[in-house]
Coordinates of C-alpha atoms in Angstrom, one line a residue:
M1 CA -2.2 4.9 -36.0
W2 CA -2.2 3.1 -32.6
G3 CA -1.3 6.4 -31.1
Y4 CA -4.5 7.8 -32.5
C5 CA -6.3 5.2 -31.4
L6 CA -5.2 4.6 -27.8
R7 CA -5.6 8.3 -26.9
Y8 CA -9.5 7.4 -26.4
L9 CA -9.3 4.7 -23.9
P10 CA -9.8 6.1 -20.5
K11 CA -6.8 7.0 -18.1
L12 CA -6.1 4.6 -15.9
S13 CA -5.8 5.2 -11.7
T14 CA -2.3 4.5 -10.3
L15 CA -3.1 4.9 -6.9
Y16 CA -5.4 2.3 -5.4
I17 CA -6.7 2.0 -1.7
N18 CA -8.8 0.1 -0.1
V19 CA -9.4 0.4 3.9
P20 CA -12.7 0.1 5.6
Y21 CA -14.1 3.3 6.1
G22 CA -13.5 5.2 9.4
K23 CA -10.2 3.1 9.6
I24 CA -7.6 5.2 8.6
G25 CA -6.5 8.2 11.1
G26 CA -5.6 11.6 10.5
G27 CA -2.5 12.8 8.6
L28 CA -2.3 10.8 6.3
V29 CA 0.6 11.3 3.6
I30 CA 1.1 9.5 0.5
Q31 CA 3.5 11.3 -1.5
H32 CA 3.9 10.6 -5.1
G33 CA 0.9 7.9 -5.5
F34 CA 2.4 6.4 -8.5
S35 CA 2.2 2.7 -8.5
T36 CA 0.6 2.5 -4.7
I37 CA -1.7 -0.2 -3.9
I38 CA -2.9 0.2 -0.4
T39 CA -5.4 -2.6 1.0
A40 CA -5.0 -2.7 5.1
E41 CA -7.0 -3.3 8.1
S42 CA -6.5 0.1 9.4
I43 CA -3.6 3.1 8.9
G44 CA -2.9 5.0 12.5
E45 CA -1.7 8.7 12.6
N46 CA 0.3 10.8 11.0
C47 CA 1.4 7.8 8.4
W48 CA 3.9 8.6 5.1
I49 CA 3.5 6.4 2.3
N50 CA 5.8 7.3 -0.9
Q51 CA 5.6 5.7 -4.6
Q52 CA 5.1 1.7 -5.3
V53 CA 4.3 0.5 -2.1
T54 CA 1.6 -2.3 -2.0
I55 CA 0.5 -3.0 1.3
G56 CA -2.0 -6.0 0.6
Y57 CA -3.7 -9.2 1.9
N58 CA -2.1 -12.5 2.3
D59 CA -4.4 -15.7 1.5
S60 CA -1.3 -18.3 2.1
N61 CA -2.0 -21.4 4.3
T62 CA 1.4 -21.0 5.1
Y63 CA 1.4 -17.1 6.6
G64 CA -2.1 -17.2 7.2
Y65 CA -5.0 -14.9 6.3
G66 CA -5.2 -11.2 6.3
K67 CA -4.4 -7.3 5.8
P68 CA -1.8 -5.4 7.6
V69 CA -2.7 -3.4 10.5
I70 CA -0.6 -0.1 10.0
G71 CA 0.2 1.5 13.9
D72 CA 1.3 5.5 14.6
N73 CA 3.7 7.5 13.0
V74 CA 4.5 5.1 10.4
R75 CA 7.1 5.9 7.4
I76 CA 6.6 3.5 4.8
S77 CA 9.5 4.1 1.9
A78 CA 9.4 3.9 -1.7
G79 CA 8.8 0.3 -3.2
A80 CA 8.4 -1.4 -0.1
K81 CA 6.1 -4.2 -0.1
V82 CA 3.9 -5.3 3.3
I83 CA 1.9 -8.4 2.9
G84 CA -0.5 -10.3 5.2
P85 CA -1.5 -10.3 8.8
I86 CA 1.1 -8.2 10.2
E87 CA 1.2 -5.7 12.8
I88 CA 3.3 -2.6 12.3
G89 CA 4.0 -1.1 15.7
N90 CA 3.9 2.6 16.4
N91 CA 6.8 4.8 15.1
C92 CA 8.5 2.4 12.7
I93 CA 10.3 3.2 9.3
I94 CA 10.3 0.6 6.7
G95 CA 13.1 1.4 4.4
C96 CA 13.0 1.3 0.6
N97 CA 12.1 -1.7 -1.1
A98 CA 11.9 -3.7 2.1
V99 CA 9.4 -6.8 1.5
I100 CA 7.8 -7.4 5.2
S101 CA 5.8 -10.9 4.5
K102 CA 5.9 -12.7 7.8
K103 CA 5.9 -11.8 12.0
L104 CA 9.7 -12.4 13.1
F105 CA 8.6 -13.5 16.5

């Protein structure tokens, strides 16, 4: 019975992108957009983002307010979380399931 009722609900997208217009560089690859949320200030050229990645803003008094800035040639592997006003430099690789929430230096 429930399966019959649920069939008529709208399909939900699992990829959410909220980046200001003109702030995404050329060559962005999103491999398997399943369960991926991208809310960045900007994304550089030739970036690669895998599935289940969260890039988002932080509204914490401790770590500051803001969204990440992603540089050129960055790879963000499956399950990684990049949260807050962080700048990811050029040519970086963020490993699987890594959590980056503040600057280290």
